[in-house]
Amino acid sequence: MSDAVGVVGAVLLLIGAAFSLLVWPTFLRRVAKDERARDAHGRPTRFLTVHVVLITIALLIATAQAVAGIWWLID
């Protein structure tokens, strides 16, 4: 694989990771403010729980992308 292709791949990984790391926390704040996020007693609902799990997974993947992109650039 040529160096240019490697750099482009690494940059794409880093852009994807940055996008996810910027977008998902904003979405989580919106979900947490949603009326469906808590029941009448203030306890978290499945709506909130499912979204927290999905967003956590997305952020873990974004972190892995960032690590892979940086590792690819260094290597």
Backbone as a printed PyTorch tensor [residue, N CA C, xyz], in Angstrom:
tensor([[[  0.8450,  -1.1750,   0.0000],
         [  0.0000,   0.0000,   0.0000],
         [  0.8900,   1.2370,   0.0000]],

        [[  0.5590,   2.1950,  -0.8350],
         [  1.3940,   3.3880,  -0.9090],
         [  1.1990,   4.2590,   0.3300]],

        [[  2.1620,   5.1120,   0.5880],
         [  2.0970,   6.0030,   1.7410],
         [  0.9070,   6.9540,   1.6500]],

        [[  0.6030,   7.4210,   0.4480],
         [ -0.5130,   8.3590,   0.2790],
         [ -1.8400,   7.7120,   0.6600]],

        [[ -2.0210,   6.4630,   0.2630],
         [ -3.2590,   5.7540,   0.5990],
         [ -3.3450,   5.5510,   2.1080]],

        [[ -2.2470,   5.2380,   2.7360],
         [ -2.2170,   5.0690,   4.1850],
         [ -2.5680,   6.3460,   4.9170]],

        [[ -2.0360,   7.4460,   4.4530],
         [ -2.3280,   8.7370,   5.0880],
         [ -3.7970,   9.0860,   4.9060]],

        [[ -4.3220,   8.8740,   3.7120],
         [ -5.7410,   9.1600,   3.4590],
         [ -6.6140,   8.2830,   4.3540]],

        [[ -6.2830,   7.0080,   4.4620],
         [ -7.0400,   6.1150,   5.3320],
         [ -7.0070,   6.5650,   6.7800]],

        [[ -5.8410,   6.9460,   7.2620],
         [ -5.6960,   7.4060,   8.6410],
         [ -6.4880,   8.6870,   8.8720]],

        [[ -6.4200,   9.6010,   7.9210],
         [ -7.1610,  10.8640,   8.0540],
         [ -8.6630,  10.6020,   8.0640]],

        [[ -9.1340,   9.6840,   7.2200],
         [-10.5580,   9.3500,   7.2160],
         [-10.9880,   8.7410,   8.5470]],

        [[-10.1600,   7.8840,   9.1150],
         [-10.4650,   7.3350,  10.4380],
         [-10.5490,   8.4460,  11.4880]],

        [[ -9.6190,   9.3720,  11.4410],
         [ -9.6060,  10.4590,  12.4200],
         [-10.7910,  11.4100,  12.2400]],

        [[-11.1720,  11.6800,  11.0020],
         [-12.3320,  12.5350,  10.7450],
         [-13.6030,  11.8510,  11.2560]],

        [[-13.7480,  10.5660,  10.9700],
         [-14.9100,   9.8210,  11.4610],
         [-14.9710,   9.8000,  12.9710]],

        [[-13.8300,   9.5990,  13.6060],
         [-13.7800,   9.5830,  15.0690],
         [-14.1320,  10.9540,  15.6420]],

        [[-13.5810,  12.0050,  15.0600],
         [-13.8710,  13.3640,  15.5410],
         [-15.3500,  13.6880,  15.3960]],

        [[-15.9300,  13.3130,  14.2720],
         [-17.3510,  13.5530,  14.0530],
         [-18.1790,  12.8630,  15.1380]],

        [[-17.8920,  11.5970,  15.3780],
         [-18.6440,  10.8440,  16.3820],
         [-18.4600,  11.4320,  17.7780]],

        [[-17.2250,  11.8030,  18.1030],
         [-16.9520,  12.3460,  19.4330],
         [-17.5920,  13.7230,  19.6380]],

        [[-17.9070,  14.4130,  18.5610],
         [-18.6030,  15.7020,  18.6710],
         [-20.1230,  15.5380,  18.6690]],

        [[-20.6260,  14.6270,  17.8670],
         [-22.0730,  14.5080,  17.6660],
         [-22.7630,  13.7290,  18.7820]],

        [[-22.2160,  12.5760,  19.1850],
         [-22.9260,  11.7230,  20.1270],
         [-23.1510,  12.3540,  21.4980]],

        [[-22.2050,  13.0590,  22.0930],
         [-22.4990,  13.6960,  23.3850],
         [-23.6300,  14.7310,  23.2820]],

        [[-23.6810,  15.4550,  22.1770],
         [-24.7660,  16.4210,  21.9760],
         [-26.1020,  15.6890,  21.9040]],

        [[-26.1310,  14.5810,  21.1830],
         [-27.3490,  13.7940,  21.0750],
         [-27.7600,  13.2560,  22.4500]],

        [[-26.8020,  12.8100,  23.2480],
         [-27.1110,  12.2950,  24.5810],
         [-27.7500,  13.3730,  25.4510]],

        [[-27.2510,  14.5920,  25.3650],
         [-27.8590,  15.6840,  26.1360],
         [-29.3100,  15.8930,  25.7210]],

        [[-29.5820,  15.7990,  24.4210],
         [-30.9550,  15.9580,  23.9360],
         [-31.8410,  14.8090,  24.4080]],

        [[-31.3190,  13.5980,  24.3750],
         [-32.0880,  12.4370,  24.8310],
         [-32.3800,  12.5640,  26.3280]],

        [[-31.3980,  12.9870,  27.1070],
         [-31.5730,  13.1050,  28.5550],
         [-32.6440,  14.1380,  28.9130]],

        [[-32.8210,  15.1530,  28.0840],
         [-33.8340,  16.1840,  28.3390],
         [-35.2230,  15.7800,  27.8410]],

        [[-35.2930,  14.7240,  27.0430],
         [-36.5630,  14.2670,  26.4800],
         [-37.4920,  13.7950,  27.5970]],

        [[-38.7750,  14.0550,  27.4430],
         [-39.7490,  13.6620,  28.4710],
         [-39.8480,  12.1430,  28.6260]],

        [[-39.4590,  11.4010,  27.6260],
         [-39.4960,   9.9370,  27.6970],
         [-38.3160,   9.3470,  28.4510]],

        [[-37.3390,  10.1660,  28.8190],
         [-36.1230,   9.6630,  29.4560],
         [-36.3320,   9.2590,  30.9170]],

        [[-37.3190,   9.8360,  31.5630],
         [-37.5590,   9.5500,  32.9820],
         [-39.0500,   9.3100,  33.2090]],

        [[-39.3440,   8.4440,  34.1740],
         [-40.7480,   8.1890,  34.4910],
         [-41.2540,   9.2520,  35.4700]],

        [[-42.4670,   9.0760,  35.9730],
         [-43.0880,  10.0650,  36.8670],
         [-42.3200,  10.2230,  38.1790]],

        [[-41.5520,   9.2000,  38.5430],
         [-40.7810,   9.2480,  39.7890],
         [-39.3380,   9.7010,  39.5710]],

        [[-38.9980,  10.0360,  38.3330],
         [-37.6600,  10.5170,  38.0220],
         [-36.6480,   9.4280,  37.7300]],

        [[-37.1130,   8.1820,  37.6750],
         [-36.2000,   7.0730,  37.3780],
         [-35.9740,   6.9690,  35.8750]],

        [[-34.7810,   6.5270,  35.4720],
         [-34.5000,   6.3720,  34.0330],
         [-35.4130,   5.3140,  33.4050]],

        [[-35.8720,   5.5900,  32.2090],
         [-36.7080,   4.6370,  31.4780],
         [-35.8370,   3.8210,  30.5350]],

        [[-36.4610,   2.8340,  29.8880],
         [-35.7220,   2.0400,  28.9010],
         [-35.2640,   2.9120,  27.7420]],

        [[-36.0450,   3.9220,  27.4180],
         [-35.6820,   4.8660,  26.3540],
         [-34.3010,   5.4550,  26.6340]],

        [[-34.0970,   5.9440,  27.8400],
         [-32.8070,   6.5390,  28.2090],
         [-31.7190,   5.4690,  28.2780]],

        [[-32.0330,   4.3470,  28.8980],
         [-31.0450,   3.2850,  29.0660],
         [-30.5270,   2.7740,  27.7190]],

        [[-31.4360,   2.5140,  26.7970],
         [-31.0370,   2.0160,  25.4790],
         [-30.1700,   3.0350,  24.7620]],

        [[-30.5460,   4.2970,  24.8280],
         [-29.7620,   5.3250,  24.1470],
         [-28.3850,   5.5000,  24.7820]],

        [[-28.3120,   5.4160,  26.0970],
         [-27.0060,   5.5190,  26.7660],
         [-26.0980,   4.3690,  26.3240]],

        [[-26.6440,   3.1590,  26.2400],
         [-25.8470,   2.0030,  25.8060],
         [-25.3750,   2.1910,  24.3630]],

        [[-26.2890,   2.5820,  23.4790],
         [-25.9190,   2.7730,  22.0730],
         [-24.8660,   3.8690,  21.9030]],

        [[-25.0350,   4.9590,  22.6200],
         [-24.0870,   6.0660,  22.5090],
         [-22.7350,   5.6660,  23.0970]],

        [[-22.7440,   4.9120,  24.1830],
         [-21.4840,   4.4280,  24.7670],
         [-20.7320,   3.5540,  23.7700]],

        [[-21.4490,   2.6520,  23.1080],
         [-20.8190,   1.7930,  22.1000],
         [-20.2580,   2.6380,  20.9600]],

        [[-21.0310,   3.6280,  20.5050],
         [-20.5690,   4.4920,  19.4190],
         [-19.3090,   5.2590,  19.8240]],

        [[-19.2460,   5.7180,  21.0690],
         [-18.0650,   6.4520,  21.5280],
         [-16.8550,   5.5220,  21.6790]],

        [[-17.0990,   4.2900,  22.0850],
         [-15.9870,   3.3220,  22.1550],
         [-15.4360,   3.0270,  20.7600]],

        [[-16.3220,   2.8830,  19.7960],
         [-15.8820,   2.6570,  18.4190],
         [-15.1190,   3.8700,  17.9060]],

        [[-15.6040,   5.0720,  18.2160],
         [-14.9130,   6.2960,  17.7890],
         [-13.5210,   6.3780,  18.4080]],

        [[-13.4070,   5.9790,  19.6620],
         [-12.1020,   5.9810,  20.3170],
         [-11.1610,   4.9870,  19.6310]],

        [[-11.6840,   3.8120,  19.3130],
         [-10.8740,   2.8150,  18.6000],
         [-10.4550,   3.3400,  17.2250]],

        [[-11.3690,   4.0400,  16.5480],
         [-11.0340,   4.6500,  15.2500],
         [ -9.8860,   5.6450,  15.4090]],

        [[ -9.9770,   6.4810,  16.4260],
         [ -8.9460,   7.4900,  16.6340],
         [ -7.5970,   6.8360,  16.9100]],

        [[ -7.6040,   5.8150,  17.7410],
         [ -6.3620,   5.1020,  18.0540],
         [ -5.7950,   4.4630,  16.7920]],

        [[ -6.6610,   3.8200,  16.0050],
         [ -6.2010,   3.1860,  14.7620],
         [ -5.6600,   4.2180,  13.7850]],

        [[ -6.3350,   5.3600,  13.6790],
         [ -5.8710,   6.4200,  12.7720],
         [ -4.5210,   6.9660,  13.1860]],

        [[ -4.3380,   7.2000,  14.4590],
         [ -3.0540,   7.7120,  14.9640],
         [ -1.9690,   6.6580,  14.7710]],

        [[ -2.2900,   5.4030,  15.0980],
         [ -1.3130,   4.3230,  14.9340],
         [ -0.9090,   4.1740,  13.4580]],

        [[ -1.8890,   4.3100,  12.5830],
         [ -1.6150,   4.1940,  11.1420],
         [ -0.7070,   5.3280,  10.6770]],

        [[ -0.9160,   6.5280,  11.1920],
         [ -0.0650,   7.6640,  10.8070],
         [  1.3580,   7.4980,  11.3270]],

        [[  1.4820,   6.9940,  12.5380],
         [  2.8110,   6.8330,  13.1480],
         [  3.5880,   5.7050,  12.4870]],

        [[  2.8680,   4.6260,  12.1270],
         [  3.5220,   3.4380,  11.5780],
         [  4.0370,   3.6860,  10.2190]]])
